[in-house]
Amino acid sequence: MIAQALMDWIADQQQTMLARTIALAEVNSGSFNVAGVNRVGQMLIEAARPLHAEVRVLPVPAFEAVADDAQVVQRPLGDAVRLRKHPQAPIQVYLSGHLDTVFAADHPFQQVRQVDGGILHGPGVADLKGGLVVMLTALEALERSDMAGLIGWEVLLNPDEEIGSQSSAPLIEEAARRCHFGLIYEPSFPNGDLAGSRKGSGNFSLVARGRAAHAGREHHLGRNAIRALCDAVAGIDALNGRRPGVTFNPGFIHGGGAVNVVPDTAMARFNVRLSEAQDSAWCMSQIEAVLEPIRHRDGIAVELHGGFTRPPKLLSDRNLALFELARECGAELGLELQWQATGGCCDGNNLAAAGVPNIDTLGVRGGSIHSDQEFMHIDSLSERAQLSALLLLRLADGALQI
């Protein structure tokens, strides 16, 4: 039997949830907009006040990156936020979502608008500010129930998920050591399906350095960094198709200047996706095999920066059991939940690698994320909050072995 009073209470929060989602989405929180990220964090702390949780604001290290001019830079980030309650309870659950979006402060997509058909368009409405509202509403329902105190929970809101969670990774690892299950509020698929297995991911930068020279008078003295970089990029791209489930995507290139100068610096960025944990060692050996002969050219140096930050997420037996419990909860609410493999990745990858079974698409139904067409289905706010609340109640009642 559903805890009907709690489900009804969540349904009554629909307009409040919508207003809160709009308010959050109207604050730009691109990953490097420190003020915006921190503003969203403070808004969520205020929204979580009825939970009476322990609140900590946690600074994270700067993000190290290779800038377009090939210099290694440290970019400051906003703070993470942690909420904890009932830390002595026998069952501990980790809930998470991110404060940042992919839309920088100068991106043209900044406005939220509601359209006919129950659709809300806006930056981050699905990915994942709507999900943050779903999470807090579900927790408030749990705390209103007679199960409160039988299950402990920890919320981590990180500021850098959209750029790989490089700086917040230690916070995720720390929480993983305390928790038995993970619930993450990335958007579900538009039809409500959940993500199952996920590919792993690595982000890399290449810097090629040569020797500048006059392109006419002393061309022979120059060493062209763009040519060296292009050979490296072409070699890495040629690795596609050589190992099942592994893809290489050169995504950015920059270098040179005046065309009467042999360019002495160029840089590129690329992404790698992989299906199995052992794929990463193969990828690194193949990348190095591409770069090694280029490094032996006279006057040329090539540097590789970055690494794999998201291990592949594979479905363990415990993860499948958590999915089945979610599906049972969905059925009680009249939802048919399925899951499907995806090439995308998120903090659920890191949590699974730490041994914590998790569902990482418990947020709103939405789509076109990472584009200026991003949308969410408005009615999924209360729908998904009911699903999470019921799942938390079942976990508190011992539905799964820890």
mmCIF file of C-alpha atoms in Angstrom:
data_model
loop_
_atom_site.group_PDB
_atom_site.id
_atom_site.type_symbol
_atom_site.label_atom_id
_atom_site.label_comp_id
_atom_site.label_asym_id
_atom_site.label_seq_id
_atom_site.Cartn_x
_atom_site.Cartn_y
_atom_site.Cartn_z
ATOM 1 C CA MET A 1 0.000 0.000 0.000
ATOM 2 C CA ILE A 2 1.370 3.436 -0.941
ATOM 3 C CA ALA A 3 1.884 5.961 1.849
ATOM 4 C CA GLN A 4 -0.947 7.864 0.196
ATOM 5 C CA ALA A 5 -0.894 10.893 2.478
ATOM 6 C CA LEU A 6 2.744 11.556 1.596
ATOM 7 C CA MET A 7 2.082 11.094 -2.112
ATOM 8 C CA ASP A 8 -0.805 13.546 -1.871
ATOM 9 C CA TRP A 9 1.385 16.018 -0.007
ATOM 10 C CA ILE A 10 3.980 15.835 -2.808
ATOM 11 C CA ALA A 11 1.278 16.400 -5.439
ATOM 12 C CA ASP A 12 0.238 19.514 -3.541
ATOM 13 C CA GLN A 13 3.822 20.850 -3.851
ATOM 14 C CA GLN A 14 3.718 20.918 -7.667
ATOM 15 C CA GLN A 15 3.412 24.693 -8.075
ATOM 16 C CA THR A 16 6.008 25.365 -5.383
ATOM 17 C CA MET A 17 8.376 22.962 -7.110
ATOM 18 C CA LEU A 18 7.810 24.630 -10.465
ATOM 19 C CA ALA A 19 8.437 28.105 -9.067
ATOM 20 C CA ARG A 20 11.615 26.911 -7.368
ATOM 21 C CA THR A 21 12.893 25.262 -10.554
ATOM 22 C CA ILE A 22 12.321 28.445 -12.527
ATOM 23 C CA ALA A 23 14.065 30.545 -9.879
ATOM 24 C CA LEU A 24 17.116 28.260 -9.906
ATOM 25 C CA ALA A 25 17.284 28.152 -13.711
ATOM 26 C CA GLU A 26 17.130 31.929 -13.933
ATOM 27 C CA VAL A 27 20.474 32.123 -12.098
ATOM 28 C CA ASN A 28 23.308 31.403 -14.476
ATOM 29 C CA SER A 29 25.596 28.789 -12.971
ATOM 30 C CA GLY A 30 27.978 27.871 -15.749
ATOM 31 C CA SER A 31 30.802 25.798 -14.296
ATOM 32 C CA PHE A 32 33.211 28.735 -14.146
ATOM 33 C CA ASN A 33 30.665 31.326 -12.989
ATOM 34 C CA VAL A 34 31.732 31.123 -9.347
ATOM 35 C CA ALA A 35 29.249 33.720 -8.100
ATOM 36 C CA GLY A 36 26.360 32.048 -9.935
ATOM 37 C CA VAL A 37 27.224 28.559 -8.712
ATOM 38 C CA ASN A 38 27.484 29.798 -5.139
ATOM 39 C CA ARG A 39 24.199 31.678 -5.474
ATOM 40 C CA VAL A 40 22.432 28.478 -6.540
ATOM 41 C CA GLY A 41 24.053 26.679 -3.622
ATOM 42 C CA GLN A 42 22.735 29.253 -1.168
ATOM 43 C CA MET A 43 19.256 29.086 -2.688
ATOM 44 C CA LEU A 44 19.229 25.329 -2.168
ATOM 45 C CA ILE A 45 20.465 25.642 1.400
ATOM 46 C CA GLU A 46 17.520 27.928 2.042
ATOM 47 C CA ALA A 47 15.122 25.521 0.300
ATOM 48 C CA ALA A 48 16.463 22.674 2.461
ATOM 49 C CA ARG A 49 15.846 24.531 5.722
ATOM 50 C CA PRO A 50 12.701 22.467 6.562
ATOM 51 C CA LEU A 51 14.875 19.334 6.576
ATOM 52 C CA HIS A 52 16.823 20.549 9.643
ATOM 53 C CA ALA A 53 19.955 18.881 8.321
ATOM 54 C CA GLU A 54 23.574 19.540 9.134
ATOM 55 C CA VAL A 55 24.836 21.914 6.421
ATOM 56 C CA ARG A 56 28.422 22.390 5.312
ATOM 57 C CA VAL A 57 29.759 24.588 2.527
ATOM 58 C CA LEU A 58 32.915 22.957 1.173
ATOM 59 C CA PRO A 59 35.470 24.788 -0.995
ATOM 60 C CA VAL A 60 37.014 22.629 -3.723
ATOM 61 C CA PRO A 61 40.389 22.951 -5.461
ATOM 62 C CA ALA A 62 40.709 24.997 -8.618
ATOM 63 C CA PHE A 63 40.189 23.266 -11.963
ATOM 64 C CA GLU A 64 43.415 22.658 -13.842
ATOM 65 C CA ALA A 65 43.133 23.046 -17.583
ATOM 66 C CA VAL A 66 45.131 23.846 -20.691
ATOM 67 C CA ALA A 67 44.026 27.214 -22.025
ATOM 68 C CA ASP A 68 43.713 28.055 -25.707
ATOM 69 C CA ASP A 69 47.205 29.595 -25.615
ATOM 70 C CA ALA A 70 48.571 26.221 -24.402
ATOM 71 C CA GLN A 71 49.313 27.492 -20.909
ATOM 72 C CA VAL A 72 48.280 25.362 -17.934
ATOM 73 C CA VAL A 73 45.917 27.450 -15.817
ATOM 74 C CA GLN A 74 44.082 27.065 -12.525
ATOM 75 C CA ARG A 75 40.435 28.142 -12.792
ATOM 76 C CA PRO A 76 38.569 28.815 -9.538
ATOM 77 C CA LEU A 77 35.306 26.995 -8.866
ATOM 78 C CA GLY A 78 32.281 27.545 -6.669
ATOM 79 C CA ASP A 79 31.749 25.658 -3.421
ATOM 80 C CA ALA A 80 30.193 22.256 -2.895
ATOM 81 C CA VAL A 81 27.313 21.909 -0.424
ATOM 82 C CA ARG A 82 26.793 18.920 1.856
ATOM 83 C CA LEU A 83 23.648 18.146 3.865
ATOM 84 C CA ARG A 84 23.559 15.256 6.355
ATOM 85 C CA LYS A 85 20.940 13.835 8.684
ATOM 86 C CA HIS A 86 20.620 10.702 10.847
ATOM 87 C CA PRO A 87 24.285 9.647 10.445
ATOM 88 C CA GLN A 88 23.829 6.863 13.015
ATOM 89 C CA ALA A 89 20.950 5.169 11.165
ATOM 90 C CA PRO A 90 21.696 1.599 10.007
ATOM 91 C CA ILE A 91 21.004 2.392 6.339
ATOM 92 C CA GLN A 92 22.777 5.300 4.671
ATOM 93 C CA VAL A 93 21.833 6.770 1.297
ATOM 94 C CA TYR A 94 23.819 9.197 -0.824
ATOM 95 C CA LEU A 95 21.822 11.685 -2.915
ATOM 96 C CA SER A 96 23.494 14.036 -5.323
ATOM 97 C CA GLY A 97 23.115 16.578 -8.051
ATOM 98 C CA HIS A 98 25.264 19.348 -9.457
ATOM 99 C CA LEU A 99 25.039 23.093 -9.111
ATOM 100 C CA ASP A 100 26.674 23.905 -12.445
ATOM 101 C CA THR A 101 25.378 23.914 -16.004
ATOM 102 C CA VAL A 102 27.122 23.896 -19.386
ATOM 103 C CA PHE A 103 25.914 27.425 -20.171
ATOM 104 C CA ALA A 104 28.523 30.095 -19.461
ATOM 105 C CA ALA A 105 27.568 33.552 -18.241
ATOM 106 C CA ASP A 106 27.939 34.933 -21.779
ATOM 107 C CA HIS A 107 25.960 32.135 -23.472
ATOM 108 C CA PRO A 108 22.851 33.444 -25.283
ATOM 109 C CA PHE A 109 20.604 30.787 -23.690
ATOM 110 C CA GLN A 110 19.679 32.364 -20.363
ATOM 111 C CA GLN A 111 15.884 32.673 -20.209
ATOM 112 C CA VAL A 112 13.221 30.311 -18.923
ATOM 113 C CA ARG A 113 9.884 30.088 -20.712
ATOM 114 C CA GLN A 114 6.828 27.910 -20.313
ATOM 115 C CA VAL A 115 5.048 26.693 -23.433
ATOM 116 C CA ASP A 116 1.806 24.913 -24.172
ATOM 117 C CA GLY A 117 1.761 21.192 -23.525
ATOM 118 C CA GLY A 118 3.280 21.352 -20.055
ATOM 119 C CA ILE A 119 6.853 22.004 -21.227
ATOM 120 C CA LEU A 120 9.384 24.263 -19.547
ATOM 121 C CA HIS A 121 12.364 25.462 -21.603
ATOM 122 C CA GLY A 122 15.409 26.923 -19.933
ATOM 123 C CA PRO A 123 19.104 26.475 -19.134
ATOM 124 C CA GLY A 124 19.485 23.666 -16.621
ATOM 125 C CA VAL A 125 15.754 23.051 -16.070
ATOM 126 C CA ALA A 126 16.348 19.346 -16.763
ATOM 127 C CA ASP A 127 20.091 19.077 -16.223
ATOM 128 C CA LEU A 128 19.548 19.277 -13.415
ATOM 129 C CA LYS A 129 17.921 22.047 -11.432
ATOM 130 C CA GLY A 130 14.524 20.390 -11.698
ATOM 131 C CA GLY A 131 16.166 17.268 -10.308
ATOM 132 C CA LEU A 132 17.505 19.177 -7.305
ATOM 133 C CA VAL A 133 13.972 20.296 -6.485
ATOM 134 C CA VAL A 134 12.725 16.713 -6.884
ATOM 135 C CA MET A 135 15.425 15.501 -4.476
ATOM 136 C CA LEU A 136 14.675 18.007 -1.716
ATOM 137 C CA THR A 137 10.916 17.451 -1.976
ATOM 138 C CA ALA A 138 11.356 13.667 -1.688
ATOM 139 C CA LEU A 139 13.562 14.101 1.371
ATOM 140 C CA GLU A 140 11.031 16.384 2.998
ATOM 141 C CA ALA A 141 8.347 13.740 2.424
ATOM 142 C CA LEU A 142 10.612 11.125 4.008
ATOM 143 C CA GLU A 143 11.190 13.334 7.038
ATOM 144 C CA ARG A 144 7.430 13.761 7.439
ATOM 145 C CA SER A 145 6.948 9.975 7.571
ATOM 146 C CA ASP A 146 7.192 7.525 10.441
ATOM 147 C CA MET A 147 10.277 6.103 8.695
ATOM 148 C CA ALA A 148 12.307 9.233 9.455
ATOM 149 C CA GLY A 149 15.350 8.245 11.462
ATOM 150 C CA LEU A 150 15.415 4.656 10.195
ATOM 151 C CA ILE A 151 17.468 5.775 7.217
ATOM 152 C CA GLY A 152 20.285 8.307 7.155
ATOM 153 C CA TRP A 153 21.000 10.428 4.155
ATOM 154 C CA GLU A 154 23.723 12.615 2.756
ATOM 155 C CA VAL A 155 23.287 15.125 -0.052
ATOM 156 C CA LEU A 156 26.278 16.358 -2.039
ATOM 157 C CA LEU A 157 25.775 19.248 -4.443
ATOM 158 C CA ASN A 158 28.965 19.639 -6.440
ATOM 159 C CA PRO A 159 30.035 22.647 -8.522
ATOM 160 C CA ASP A 160 31.916 20.910 -11.320
ATOM 161 C CA GLU A 161 30.019 17.881 -12.641
ATOM 162 C CA GLU A 162 29.688 19.321 -16.130
ATOM 163 C CA ILE A 163 33.472 19.529 -16.433
ATOM 164 C CA GLY A 164 34.135 16.036 -15.068
ATOM 165 C CA SER A 165 33.931 16.407 -11.253
ATOM 166 C CA GLN A 166 37.720 16.567 -11.148
ATOM 167 C CA SER A 167 37.807 18.819 -8.088
ATOM 168 C CA SER A 168 34.875 17.287 -6.218
ATOM 169 C CA ALA A 169 35.923 13.658 -6.786
ATOM 170 C CA PRO A 170 37.445 13.326 -3.287
ATOM 171 C CA LEU A 171 34.119 14.426 -1.752
ATOM 172 C CA ILE A 172 32.281 11.761 -3.751
ATOM 173 C CA GLU A 173 34.794 9.108 -2.688
ATOM 174 C CA GLU A 174 34.468 10.165 0.946
ATOM 175 C CA ALA A 175 30.669 9.937 0.842
ATOM 176 C CA ALA A 176 30.832 6.565 -0.901
ATOM 177 C CA ARG A 177 32.641 5.098 2.098
ATOM 178 C CA ARG A 178 29.688 6.024 4.318
ATOM 179 C CA CYS A 179 26.733 5.047 2.147
ATOM 180 C CA HIS A 180 25.018 1.849 1.023
ATOM 181 C CA PHE A 181 22.965 3.162 -1.915
ATOM 182 C CA GLY A 182 23.144 6.146 -4.242
ATOM 183 C CA LEU A 183 20.381 8.244 -5.800
ATOM 184 C CA ILE A 184 21.485 10.813 -8.373
ATOM 185 C CA TYR A 185 19.212 13.372 -9.969
ATOM 186 C CA GLU A 186 20.349 13.638 -13.561
ATOM 187 C CA PRO A 187 17.330 13.861 -15.896
ATOM 188 C CA SER A 188 15.666 10.667 -17.004
ATOM 189 C CA PHE A 189 14.997 10.064 -20.666
ATOM 190 C CA PRO A 190 11.992 12.013 -22.014
ATOM 191 C CA ASN A 191 9.782 8.909 -21.726
ATOM 192 C CA GLY A 192 10.818 8.342 -18.118
ATOM 193 C CA ASP A 193 13.309 5.533 -18.743
ATOM 194 C CA LEU A 194 16.347 5.328 -16.488
ATOM 195 C CA ALA A 195 19.977 5.075 -17.545
ATOM 196 C CA GLY A 196 21.521 1.674 -16.918
ATOM 197 C CA SER A 197 25.122 0.957 -17.806
ATOM 198 C CA ARG A 198 27.185 3.955 -18.855
ATOM 199 C CA LYS A 199 30.399 4.391 -20.774
ATOM 200 C CA GLY A 200 33.462 5.788 -19.060
ATOM 201 C CA SER A 201 35.104 8.990 -20.187
ATOM 202 C CA GLY A 202 38.411 10.804 -20.302
ATOM 203 C CA ASN A 203 39.237 14.352 -21.348
ATOM 204 C CA PHE A 204 42.667 15.163 -22.745
ATOM 205 C CA SER A 205 44.628 18.105 -24.117
ATOM 206 C CA LEU A 206 47.556 17.993 -26.515
ATOM 207 C CA VAL A 207 50.143 20.760 -26.747
ATOM 208 C CA ALA A 208 52.589 20.797 -29.640
ATOM 209 C CA ARG A 209 55.609 23.084 -29.524
ATOM 210 C CA GLY A 210 57.931 23.847 -32.409
ATOM 211 C CA ARG A 211 60.120 26.771 -33.469
ATOM 212 C CA ALA A 212 58.965 30.105 -34.855
ATOM 213 C CA ALA A 213 60.589 31.509 -38.003
ATOM 214 C CA HIS A 214 59.864 33.891 -40.847
ATOM 215 C CA ALA A 215 57.673 31.960 -43.298
ATOM 216 C CA GLY A 216 59.484 33.415 -46.308
ATOM 217 C CA ARG A 217 63.057 34.265 -45.456
ATOM 218 C CA GLU A 218 63.785 31.449 -42.964
ATOM 219 C CA HIS A 219 61.007 28.912 -43.383
ATOM 220 C CA HIS A 220 63.578 26.106 -43.280
ATOM 221 C CA LEU A 221 64.590 27.112 -39.746
ATOM 222 C CA GLY A 222 61.059 26.837 -38.393
ATOM 223 C CA ARG A 223 59.391 23.778 -36.926
ATOM 224 C CA ASN A 224 55.657 23.860 -37.517
ATOM 225 C CA ALA A 225 53.686 23.048 -34.368
ATOM 226 C CA ILE A 226 50.361 23.004 -36.236
ATOM 227 C CA ARG A 227 51.610 20.295 -38.598
ATOM 228 C CA ALA A 228 52.835 18.200 -35.658
ATOM 229 C CA LEU A 229 49.558 18.666 -33.809
ATOM 230 C CA CYS A 230 47.464 17.779 -36.855
ATOM 231 C CA ASP A 231 49.453 14.573 -37.338
ATOM 232 C CA ALA A 232 48.824 13.697 -33.695
ATOM 233 C CA VAL A 233 45.101 14.444 -33.941
ATOM 234 C CA ALA A 234 44.778 12.451 -37.156
ATOM 235 C CA GLY A 235 46.570 9.514 -35.571
ATOM 236 C CA ILE A 236 44.339 9.571 -32.516
ATOM 237 C CA ASP A 237 41.194 9.843 -34.627
ATOM 238 C CA ALA A 238 42.389 6.825 -36.645
ATOM 239 C CA LEU A 239 42.147 4.733 -33.455
ATOM 240 C CA ASN A 240 38.362 4.730 -33.847
ATOM 241 C CA GLY A 241 37.013 1.305 -34.739
ATOM 242 C CA ARG A 242 40.037 -0.566 -33.439
ATOM 243 C CA ARG A 243 38.490 -1.660 -30.125
ATOM 244 C CA PRO A 244 34.781 -2.386 -29.510
ATOM 245 C CA GLY A 245 32.997 0.269 -27.466
ATOM 246 C CA VAL A 246 35.888 2.754 -27.565
ATOM 247 C CA THR A 247 35.621 6.083 -29.384
ATOM 248 C CA PHE A 248 37.996 9.037 -29.761
ATOM 249 C CA ASN A 249 36.565 12.471 -30.497
ATOM 250 C CA PRO A 250 38.877 15.405 -31.317
ATOM 251 C CA GLY A 251 36.719 18.352 -30.335
ATOM 252 C CA PHE A 252 38.809 21.526 -30.322
ATOM 253 C CA ILE A 253 41.963 22.832 -31.989
ATOM 254 C CA HIS A 254 43.759 26.157 -31.703
ATOM 255 C CA GLY A 255 47.111 27.510 -32.765
ATOM 256 C CA GLY A 256 49.183 29.812 -34.848
ATOM 257 C CA GLY A 257 48.657 33.443 -35.704
ATOM 258 C CA ALA A 258 50.059 35.502 -38.549
ATOM 259 C CA VAL A 259 50.422 33.338 -41.657
ATOM 260 C CA ASN A 260 53.874 34.724 -42.419
ATOM 261 C CA VAL A 261 55.225 33.097 -39.255
ATOM 262 C CA VAL A 262 55.924 29.393 -38.802
ATOM 263 C CA PRO A 263 53.741 28.597 -35.770
ATOM 264 C CA ASP A 264 55.598 27.442 -32.692
ATOM 265 C CA THR A 265 52.580 26.483 -30.517
ATOM 266 C CA ALA A 266 49.291 24.691 -31.087
ATOM 267 C CA MET A 267 46.879 22.811 -28.861
ATOM 268 C CA ALA A 268 43.904 20.481 -29.161
ATOM 269 C CA ARG A 269 41.394 18.804 -26.872
ATOM 270 C CA PHE A 270 39.790 15.405 -27.315
ATOM 271 C CA ASN A 271 37.439 13.063 -25.465
ATOM 272 C CA VAL A 272 37.596 9.292 -25.162
ATOM 273 C CA ARG A 273 34.647 7.009 -24.304
ATOM 274 C CA LEU A 274 35.115 3.408 -23.199
ATOM 275 C CA SER A 275 32.970 0.444 -22.197
ATOM 276 C CA GLU A 276 35.238 -1.633 -19.945
ATOM 277 C CA ALA A 277 37.604 -0.627 -17.168
ATOM 278 C CA GLN A 278 40.540 -2.318 -18.905
ATOM 279 C CA ASP A 279 39.988 -0.188 -22.002
ATOM 280 C CA SER A 280 41.752 2.766 -20.367
ATOM 281 C CA ALA A 281 45.177 1.075 -20.360
ATOM 282 C CA TRP A 282 44.756 0.161 -24.040
ATOM 283 C CA CYS A 283 43.779 3.745 -24.863
ATOM 284 C CA MET A 284 46.796 5.225 -23.111
ATOM 285 C CA SER A 285 49.210 2.814 -24.821
ATOM 286 C CA GLN A 286 47.720 3.598 -28.245
ATOM 287 C CA ILE A 287 47.806 7.355 -27.689
ATOM 288 C CA GLU A 288 51.442 7.161 -26.640
ATOM 289 C CA ALA A 289 52.225 5.043 -29.709
ATOM 290 C CA VAL A 290 50.779 7.825 -31.896
ATOM 291 C CA LEU A 291 52.720 10.559 -30.115
ATOM 292 C CA GLU A 292 56.098 8.858 -29.754
ATOM 293 C CA PRO A 293 57.344 9.206 -33.380
ATOM 294 C CA ILE A 294 56.128 12.806 -33.539
ATOM 295 C CA ARG A 295 58.104 13.614 -30.398
ATOM 296 C CA HIS A 296 61.251 12.358 -32.116
ATOM 297 C CA ARG A 297 61.015 14.937 -34.886
ATOM 298 C CA ASP A 298 63.710 17.570 -34.793
ATOM 299 C CA GLY A 299 62.594 20.632 -32.829
ATOM 300 C CA ILE A 300 59.148 19.269 -31.943
ATOM 301 C CA ALA A 301 57.756 18.522 -28.487
ATOM 302 C CA VAL A 302 54.284 17.159 -27.752
ATOM 303 C CA GLU A 303 52.722 17.182 -24.268
ATOM 304 C CA LEU A 304 49.676 15.152 -23.196
ATOM 305 C CA HIS A 305 47.506 16.474 -20.364
ATOM 306 C CA GLY A 306 44.382 15.067 -18.723
ATOM 307 C CA GLY A 307 43.145 11.568 -18.033
ATOM 308 C CA PHE A 308 40.178 9.324 -17.361
ATOM 309 C CA THR A 309 37.894 10.775 -14.685
ATOM 310 C CA ARG A 310 34.758 8.638 -15.219
ATOM 311 C CA PRO A 311 35.170 4.852 -15.057
ATOM 312 C CA PRO A 312 32.577 2.823 -16.983
ATOM 313 C CA LYS A 313 29.441 2.081 -14.980
ATOM 314 C CA LEU A 314 28.555 -1.594 -15.206
ATOM 315 C CA LEU A 315 25.419 -3.102 -13.686
ATOM 316 C CA SER A 316 26.283 -5.285 -10.712
ATOM 317 C CA ASP A 317 23.755 -7.631 -9.108
ATOM 318 C CA ARG A 318 23.231 -5.076 -6.340
ATOM 319 C CA ASN A 319 22.631 -2.370 -8.889
ATOM 320 C CA LEU A 320 20.088 -4.521 -10.691
ATOM 321 C CA ALA A 321 18.329 -5.186 -7.375
ATOM 322 C CA LEU A 322 18.075 -1.428 -6.786
ATOM 323 C CA PHE A 323 16.650 -0.968 -10.283
ATOM 324 C CA GLU A 324 14.062 -3.674 -9.639
ATOM 325 C CA LEU A 325 13.017 -1.956 -6.420
ATOM 326 C CA ALA A 326 12.650 1.335 -8.301
ATOM 327 C CA ARG A 327 10.585 -0.413 -10.947
ATOM 328 C CA GLU A 328 8.287 -1.852 -8.255
ATOM 329 C CA CYS A 329 7.881 1.610 -6.741
ATOM 330 C CA GLY A 330 7.116 3.014 -10.171
ATOM 331 C CA ALA A 331 4.479 0.356 -10.765
ATOM 332 C CA GLU A 332 2.738 1.358 -7.524
ATOM 333 C CA LEU A 333 2.577 4.883 -8.911
ATOM 334 C CA GLY A 334 1.351 3.777 -12.332
ATOM 335 C CA LEU A 335 4.733 4.235 -14.016
ATOM 336 C CA GLU A 336 6.382 1.690 -16.307
ATOM 337 C CA LEU A 337 10.091 2.116 -15.693
ATOM 338 C CA GLN A 338 12.714 0.598 -17.967
ATOM 339 C CA TRP A 339 16.409 1.256 -18.225
ATOM 340 C CA GLN A 340 18.732 1.533 -21.168
ATOM 341 C CA ALA A 341 22.460 1.720 -21.706
ATOM 342 C CA THR A 342 23.887 5.105 -22.625
ATOM 343 C CA GLY A 343 27.163 6.527 -23.831
ATOM 344 C CA GLY A 344 26.802 9.483 -21.475
ATOM 345 C CA CYS A 345 28.433 9.561 -18.064
ATOM 346 C CA CYS A 346 27.931 11.313 -14.741
ATOM 347 C CA ASP A 347 28.813 11.059 -11.059
ATOM 348 C CA GLY A 348 26.990 7.718 -11.010
ATOM 349 C CA ASN A 349 30.038 6.298 -12.803
ATOM 350 C CA ASN A 350 32.317 7.358 -9.972
ATOM 351 C CA LEU A 351 29.933 6.129 -7.303
ATOM 352 C CA ALA A 352 29.596 2.716 -8.952
ATOM 353 C CA ALA A 353 33.381 2.453 -9.240
ATOM 354 C CA ALA A 354 33.517 2.965 -5.464
ATOM 355 C CA GLY A 355 31.188 -0.029 -5.042
ATOM 356 C CA VAL A 356 27.953 1.848 -4.289
ATOM 357 C CA PRO A 357 24.910 0.663 -6.306
ATOM 358 C CA ASN A 358 23.064 3.684 -7.636
ATOM 359 C CA ILE A 359 20.377 4.997 -9.939
ATOM 360 C CA ASP A 360 21.592 8.167 -11.606
ATOM 361 C CA THR A 361 18.589 9.427 -13.573
ATOM 362 C CA LEU A 362 15.986 10.078 -10.889
ATOM 363 C CA GLY A 363 15.502 13.673 -11.962
ATOM 364 C CA VAL A 364 12.790 15.122 -14.150
ATOM 365 C CA ARG A 365 11.746 13.840 -17.554
ATOM 366 C CA GLY A 366 13.458 16.100 -20.034
ATOM 367 C CA GLY A 367 15.604 16.318 -23.120
ATOM 368 C CA SER A 368 17.763 18.333 -25.529
ATOM 369 C CA ILE A 369 20.156 18.874 -22.634
ATOM 370 C CA HIS A 370 23.378 20.787 -23.329
ATOM 371 C CA SER A 371 21.586 22.733 -26.062
ATOM 372 C CA ASP A 372 19.489 25.894 -26.254
ATOM 373 C CA GLN A 373 16.438 23.660 -26.712
ATOM 374 C CA GLU A 374 16.714 22.069 -23.245
ATOM 375 C CA PHE A 375 13.306 21.241 -21.781
ATOM 376 C CA MET A 376 11.544 19.404 -18.983
ATOM 377 C CA HIS A 377 8.045 18.011 -18.600
ATOM 378 C CA ILE A 378 6.502 20.100 -15.832
ATOM 379 C CA ASP A 379 4.311 17.313 -14.459
ATOM 380 C CA SER A 380 7.388 15.162 -13.885
ATOM 381 C CA LEU A 381 8.365 17.300 -10.892
ATOM 382 C CA SER A 382 5.782 15.777 -8.568
ATOM 383 C CA GLU A 383 5.852 12.441 -10.413
ATOM 384 C CA ARG A 384 9.571 11.927 -9.856
ATOM 385 C CA ALA A 385 9.484 13.284 -6.309
ATOM 386 C CA GLN A 386 6.832 10.663 -5.492
ATOM 387 C CA LEU A 387 9.017 7.969 -7.041
ATOM 388 C CA SER A 388 12.061 8.988 -4.992
ATOM 389 C CA ALA A 389 10.075 9.346 -1.790
ATOM 390 C CA LEU A 390 8.583 5.895 -2.191
ATOM 391 C CA LEU A 391 12.001 4.433 -2.999
ATOM 392 C CA LEU A 392 13.464 6.015 0.141
ATOM 393 C CA LEU A 393 10.611 4.656 2.244
ATOM 394 C CA ARG A 394 11.181 1.147 0.867
ATOM 395 C CA LEU A 395 14.904 1.349 1.556
ATOM 396 C CA ALA A 396 14.192 2.567 5.091
ATOM 397 C CA ASP A 397 11.909 -0.415 5.556
ATOM 398 C CA GLY A 398 14.734 -2.807 4.677
ATOM 399 C CA ALA A 399 13.583 -3.768 1.183
ATOM 400 C CA LEU A 400 17.218 -4.394 0.148
ATOM 401 C CA GLN A 401 20.048 -6.043 2.046
ATOM 402 C CA ILE A 402 22.945 -3.704 2.806
#
